[in-house]
Tab-separated table of C-alpha atoms in Angstrom:
chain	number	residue	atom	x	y	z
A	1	UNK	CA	25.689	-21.113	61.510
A	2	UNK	CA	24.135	-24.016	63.937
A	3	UNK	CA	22.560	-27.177	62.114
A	4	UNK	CA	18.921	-27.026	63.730
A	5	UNK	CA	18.200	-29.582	61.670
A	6	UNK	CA	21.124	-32.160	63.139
A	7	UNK	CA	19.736	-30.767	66.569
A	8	UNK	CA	16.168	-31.414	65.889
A	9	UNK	CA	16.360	-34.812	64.343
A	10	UNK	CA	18.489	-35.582	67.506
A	11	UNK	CA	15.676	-34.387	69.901
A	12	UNK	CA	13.184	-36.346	68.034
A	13	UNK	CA	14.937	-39.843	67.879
A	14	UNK	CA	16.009	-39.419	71.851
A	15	UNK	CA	20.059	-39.868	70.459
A	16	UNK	CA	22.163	-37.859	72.487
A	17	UNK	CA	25.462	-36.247	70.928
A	18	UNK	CA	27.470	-39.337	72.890
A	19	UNK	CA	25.372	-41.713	71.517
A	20	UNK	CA	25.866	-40.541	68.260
A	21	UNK	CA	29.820	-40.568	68.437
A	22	UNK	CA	29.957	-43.601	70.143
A	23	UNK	CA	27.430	-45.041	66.946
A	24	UNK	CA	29.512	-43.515	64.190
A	25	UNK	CA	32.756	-43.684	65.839
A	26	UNK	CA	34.257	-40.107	66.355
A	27	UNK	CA	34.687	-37.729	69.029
A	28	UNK	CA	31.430	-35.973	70.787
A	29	UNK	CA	33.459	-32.757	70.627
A	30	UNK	CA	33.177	-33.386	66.806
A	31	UNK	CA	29.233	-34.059	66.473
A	32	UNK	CA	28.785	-30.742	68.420
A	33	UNK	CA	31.065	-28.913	65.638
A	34	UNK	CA	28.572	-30.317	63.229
A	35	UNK	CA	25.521	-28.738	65.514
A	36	UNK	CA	26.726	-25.738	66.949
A	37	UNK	CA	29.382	-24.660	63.908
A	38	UNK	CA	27.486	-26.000	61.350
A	39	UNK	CA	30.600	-27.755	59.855
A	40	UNK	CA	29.841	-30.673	57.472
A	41	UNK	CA	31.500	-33.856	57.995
A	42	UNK	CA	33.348	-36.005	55.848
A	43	UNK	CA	31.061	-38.122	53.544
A	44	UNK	CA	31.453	-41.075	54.601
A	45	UNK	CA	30.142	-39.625	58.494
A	46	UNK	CA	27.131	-38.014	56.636
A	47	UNK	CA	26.376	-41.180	55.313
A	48	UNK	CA	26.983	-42.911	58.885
A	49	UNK	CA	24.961	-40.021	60.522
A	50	UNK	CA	21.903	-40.125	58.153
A	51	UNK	CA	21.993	-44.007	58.296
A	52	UNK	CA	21.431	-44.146	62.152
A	53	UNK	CA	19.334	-41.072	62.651
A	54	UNK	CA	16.730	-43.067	59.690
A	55	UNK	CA	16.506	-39.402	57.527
A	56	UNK	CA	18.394	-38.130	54.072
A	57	UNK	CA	22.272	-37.011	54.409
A	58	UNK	CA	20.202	-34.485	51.991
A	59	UNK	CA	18.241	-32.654	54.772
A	60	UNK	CA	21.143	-32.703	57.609
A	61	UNK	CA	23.317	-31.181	55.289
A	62	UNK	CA	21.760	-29.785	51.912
A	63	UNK	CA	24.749	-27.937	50.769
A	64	UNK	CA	26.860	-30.291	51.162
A	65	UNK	CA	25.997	-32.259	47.815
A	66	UNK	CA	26.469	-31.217	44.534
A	67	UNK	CA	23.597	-30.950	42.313
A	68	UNK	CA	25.324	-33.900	40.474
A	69	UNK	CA	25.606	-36.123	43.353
A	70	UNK	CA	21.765	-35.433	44.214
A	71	UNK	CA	20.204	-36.433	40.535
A	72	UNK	CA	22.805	-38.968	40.484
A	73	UNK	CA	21.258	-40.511	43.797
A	74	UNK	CA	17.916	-39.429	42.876
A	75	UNK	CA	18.247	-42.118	39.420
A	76	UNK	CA	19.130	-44.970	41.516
A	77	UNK	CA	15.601	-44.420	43.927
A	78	UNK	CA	13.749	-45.694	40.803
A	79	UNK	CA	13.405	-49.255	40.992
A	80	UNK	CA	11.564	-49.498	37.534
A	81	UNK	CA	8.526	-48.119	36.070
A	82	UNK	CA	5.261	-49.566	34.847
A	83	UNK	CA	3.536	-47.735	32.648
A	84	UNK	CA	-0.020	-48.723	33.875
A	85	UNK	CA	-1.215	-49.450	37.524
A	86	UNK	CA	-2.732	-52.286	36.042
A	87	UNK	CA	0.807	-53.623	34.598
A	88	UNK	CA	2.070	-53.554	38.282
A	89	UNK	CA	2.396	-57.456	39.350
A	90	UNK	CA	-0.756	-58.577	41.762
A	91	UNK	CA	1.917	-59.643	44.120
A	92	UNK	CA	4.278	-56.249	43.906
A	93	UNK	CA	1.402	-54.747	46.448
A	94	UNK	CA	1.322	-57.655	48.899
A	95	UNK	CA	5.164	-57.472	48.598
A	96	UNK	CA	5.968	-53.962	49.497
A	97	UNK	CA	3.286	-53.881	52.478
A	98	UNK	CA	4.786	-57.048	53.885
A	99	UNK	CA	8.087	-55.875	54.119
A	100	UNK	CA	7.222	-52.681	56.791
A	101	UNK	CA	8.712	-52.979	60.020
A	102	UNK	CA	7.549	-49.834	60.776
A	103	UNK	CA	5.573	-47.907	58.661
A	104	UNK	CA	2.636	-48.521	55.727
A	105	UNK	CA	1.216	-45.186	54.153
A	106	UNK	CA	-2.022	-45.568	52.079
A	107	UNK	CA	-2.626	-42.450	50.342
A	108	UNK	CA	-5.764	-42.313	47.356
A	109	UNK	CA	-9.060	-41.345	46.441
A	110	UNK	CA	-10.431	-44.310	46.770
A	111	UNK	CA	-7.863	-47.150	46.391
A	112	UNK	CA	-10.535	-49.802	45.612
A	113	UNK	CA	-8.505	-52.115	43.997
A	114	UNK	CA	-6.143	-52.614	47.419
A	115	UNK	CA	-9.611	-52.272	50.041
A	116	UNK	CA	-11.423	-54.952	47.549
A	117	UNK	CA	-8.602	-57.415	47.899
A	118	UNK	CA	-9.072	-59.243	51.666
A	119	UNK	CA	-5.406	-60.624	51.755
A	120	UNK	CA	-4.152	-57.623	51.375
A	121	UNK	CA	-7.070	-56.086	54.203
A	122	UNK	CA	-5.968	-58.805	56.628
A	123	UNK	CA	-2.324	-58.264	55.989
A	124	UNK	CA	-3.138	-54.717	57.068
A	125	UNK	CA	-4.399	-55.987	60.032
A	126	UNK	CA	-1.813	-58.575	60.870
A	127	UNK	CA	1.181	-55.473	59.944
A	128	UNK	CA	-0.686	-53.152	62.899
A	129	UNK	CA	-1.127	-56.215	65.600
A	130	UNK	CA	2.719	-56.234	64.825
A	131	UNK	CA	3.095	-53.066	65.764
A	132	UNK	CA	3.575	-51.091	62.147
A	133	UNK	CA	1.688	-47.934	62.039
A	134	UNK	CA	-0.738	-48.236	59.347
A	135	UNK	CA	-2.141	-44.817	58.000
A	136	UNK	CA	-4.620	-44.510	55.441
A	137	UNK	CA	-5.857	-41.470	53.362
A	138	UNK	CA	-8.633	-41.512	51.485
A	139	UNK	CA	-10.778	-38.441	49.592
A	140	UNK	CA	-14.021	-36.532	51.632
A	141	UNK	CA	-16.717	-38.313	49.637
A	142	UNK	CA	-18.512	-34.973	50.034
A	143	UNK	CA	-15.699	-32.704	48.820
A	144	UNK	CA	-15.396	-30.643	45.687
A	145	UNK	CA	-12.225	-32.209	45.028
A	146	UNK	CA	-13.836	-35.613	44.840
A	147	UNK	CA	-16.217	-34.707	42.191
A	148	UNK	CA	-14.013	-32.787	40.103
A	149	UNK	CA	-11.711	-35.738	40.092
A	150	UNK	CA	-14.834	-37.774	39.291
A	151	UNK	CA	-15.985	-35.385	36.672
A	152	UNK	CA	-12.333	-35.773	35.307
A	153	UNK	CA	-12.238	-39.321	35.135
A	154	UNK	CA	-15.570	-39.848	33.446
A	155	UNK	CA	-16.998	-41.569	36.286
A	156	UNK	CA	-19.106	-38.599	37.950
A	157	UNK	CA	-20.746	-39.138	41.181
A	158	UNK	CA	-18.847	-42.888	40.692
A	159	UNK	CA	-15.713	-41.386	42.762
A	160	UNK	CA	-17.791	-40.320	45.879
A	161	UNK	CA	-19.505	-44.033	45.541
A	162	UNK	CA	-16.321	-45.916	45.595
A	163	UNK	CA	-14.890	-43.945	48.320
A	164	UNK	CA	-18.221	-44.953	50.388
A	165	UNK	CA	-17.686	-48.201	49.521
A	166	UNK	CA	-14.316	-48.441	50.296
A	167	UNK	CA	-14.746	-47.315	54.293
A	168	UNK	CA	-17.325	-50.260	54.184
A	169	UNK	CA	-14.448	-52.705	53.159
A	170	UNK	CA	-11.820	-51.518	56.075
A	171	UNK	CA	-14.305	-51.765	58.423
A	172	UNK	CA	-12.481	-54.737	60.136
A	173	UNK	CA	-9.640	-52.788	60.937
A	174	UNK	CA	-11.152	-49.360	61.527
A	175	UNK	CA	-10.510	-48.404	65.237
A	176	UNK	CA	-8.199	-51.440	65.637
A	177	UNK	CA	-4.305	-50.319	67.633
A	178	UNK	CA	-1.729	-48.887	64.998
A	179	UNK	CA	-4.190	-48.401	62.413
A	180	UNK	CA	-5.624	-45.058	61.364
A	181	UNK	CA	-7.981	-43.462	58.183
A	182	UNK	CA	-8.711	-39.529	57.651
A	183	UNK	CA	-10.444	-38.049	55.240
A	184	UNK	CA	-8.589	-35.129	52.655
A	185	UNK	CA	-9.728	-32.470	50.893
A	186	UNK	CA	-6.849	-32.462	48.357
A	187	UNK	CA	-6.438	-31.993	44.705
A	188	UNK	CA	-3.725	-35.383	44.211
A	189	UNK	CA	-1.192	-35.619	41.472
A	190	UNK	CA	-0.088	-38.596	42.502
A	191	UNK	CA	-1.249	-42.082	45.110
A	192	UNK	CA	1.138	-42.878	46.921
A	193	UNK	CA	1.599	-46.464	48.931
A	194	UNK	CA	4.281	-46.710	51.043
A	195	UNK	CA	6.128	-49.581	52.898
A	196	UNK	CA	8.972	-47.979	54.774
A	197	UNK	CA	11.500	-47.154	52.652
A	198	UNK	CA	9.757	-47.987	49.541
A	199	UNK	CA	7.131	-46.284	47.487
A	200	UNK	CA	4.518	-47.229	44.747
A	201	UNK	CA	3.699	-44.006	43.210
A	202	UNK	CA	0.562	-44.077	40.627
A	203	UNK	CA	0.669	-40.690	38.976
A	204	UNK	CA	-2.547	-38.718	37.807
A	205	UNK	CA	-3.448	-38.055	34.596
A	206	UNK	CA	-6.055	-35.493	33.303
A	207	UNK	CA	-8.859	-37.812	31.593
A	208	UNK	CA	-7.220	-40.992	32.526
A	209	UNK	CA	-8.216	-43.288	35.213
A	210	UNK	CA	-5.858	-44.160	37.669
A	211	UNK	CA	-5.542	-47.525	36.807
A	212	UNK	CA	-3.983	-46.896	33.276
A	213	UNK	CA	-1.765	-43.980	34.229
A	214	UNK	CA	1.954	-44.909	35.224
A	215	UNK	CA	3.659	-46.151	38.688
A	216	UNK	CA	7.083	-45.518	39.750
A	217	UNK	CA	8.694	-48.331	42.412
A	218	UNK	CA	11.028	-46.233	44.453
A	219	UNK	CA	13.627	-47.262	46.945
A	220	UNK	CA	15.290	-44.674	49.360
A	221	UNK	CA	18.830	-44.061	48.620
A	222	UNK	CA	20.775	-42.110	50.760
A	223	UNK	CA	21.715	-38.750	48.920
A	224	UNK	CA	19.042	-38.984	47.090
A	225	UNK	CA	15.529	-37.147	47.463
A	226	UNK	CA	12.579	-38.518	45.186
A	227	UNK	CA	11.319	-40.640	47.765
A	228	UNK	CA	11.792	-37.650	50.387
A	229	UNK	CA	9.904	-35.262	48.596
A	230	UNK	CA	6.642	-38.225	47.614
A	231	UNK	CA	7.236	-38.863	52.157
A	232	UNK	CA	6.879	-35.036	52.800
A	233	UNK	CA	4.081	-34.835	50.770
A	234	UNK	CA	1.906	-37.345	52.383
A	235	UNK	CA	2.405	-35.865	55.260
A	236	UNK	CA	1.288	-32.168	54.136
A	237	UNK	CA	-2.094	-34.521	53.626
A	238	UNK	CA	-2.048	-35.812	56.561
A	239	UNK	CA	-1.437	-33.054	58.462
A	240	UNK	CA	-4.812	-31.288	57.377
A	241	UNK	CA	-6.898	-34.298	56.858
A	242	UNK	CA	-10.049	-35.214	58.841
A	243	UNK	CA	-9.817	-38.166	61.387
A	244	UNK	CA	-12.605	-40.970	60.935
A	245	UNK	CA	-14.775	-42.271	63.539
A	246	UNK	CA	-14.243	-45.821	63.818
């Protein structure tokens, strides 16, 4: 059976099958075994592979992994955990934002704590002159998912407010190159804040406010998937979110 997914990523990244061998150092008759056979390489050419194309060795080639290897990966993606968002160093947000190259993922109800701080607003800024793509999600002020998230925290109408006040506060870099905010309509189990290849994840708690649930600090590893599947579900969000007028 053909790897569609080798193909695919291949398409997307503009590598031909010659640049790939010639990257990874085998044969182009051997790449297209891997596409049009399906055949799995040695490990140490999934690893190459995955490594150039920037994806997981665990989508190319998701049998070829024991279950063992995968949570054994998986383990080493978690850089620690905090068991508050408020026990998260000041500087640990600044940190993982300034270290994107290429890509800084915002996605919240409201996120007032990160819109309220200006260094980190104007590092947003400076990132997207730079040429990162910043994207930010934030919750439909005027969704039912808003309120119920408000009614959950104990804050009420409070939720929609903050979100409000929160497309006040990026209002220097609304409409700017690199940078864009939609709106969701999602029920979140999780924020997630993203600086390439690693993750801040706040988790949700029923009754608790976001600030005193926990926060994983997750580092891609390559085998592993945790920070794959928090990545694939941002962009489920973004997918179906609502652009903003700048």
């Amino acid at each position: 059976m053909a790897n569609e997914r080798l193909r695919a990523v291949l398409l997307e990244r503009g590598v031909s099958i010659a640049e790939l061998a010639d990257a990874i150092q085998v044969d182009p008759k051997t790449v297209e075994r891997w596409i049009t056979k399906g055949r799995a390489p040695y490990r140490k050419h999934r690893y190459a592979v995955a490594a150039h194309l920037g994806t997981d060795e665990s989508y190319l080639w998701p049998e070829a992994l024991t279950r063992e290897q995968v949570a054994s990966a998986s383990e080493s993606e978690i850089v620690t955990v905090y068991p508050h968002r408020w026990a998260v160093p000041r500087d640990a947000w600044g940190r993982l934002f300034a270290q994107a190259d290429e890509e800084i993922g915002i996605l919240v109800y409201s996120g007032l704590f990160l819109a309220d701080d200006a260094g980190i607003v104007r590092m947003l800024s400076e990132k997207a002159a730079a040429g990162v793509r910043v994207r930010i999600l934030l919750g439909d002020p005027n969704s039912s998912e808003v309120a119920q998230r408000g009614a959950d925290e104990g804050i009420d109408d409070g939720m929609a407010a903050r979100i409000r006040n929160v497309l006040v506060l990026y209002k220097p870099i609304r409409g700017r190159k690199n940078v864009e905010i939609r709106l969701h309509r999602t029920v979140l189990y999780n924020s997630i804040y993203r600086g390439d290849d690693q993750l801040l994840v706040n988790t949700h708690v029923y009754g608790t406010p976001a600030g005193n649930a926990p926060v994983l600090h997750l580092r891609r590893v390559i085998g592993g998937d945790m920070v794959s599947t928090y990545v694939d579900s941002f962009e489920k969000v973004w997918d179906q979110a609502t652009p903003i007028e700048s």
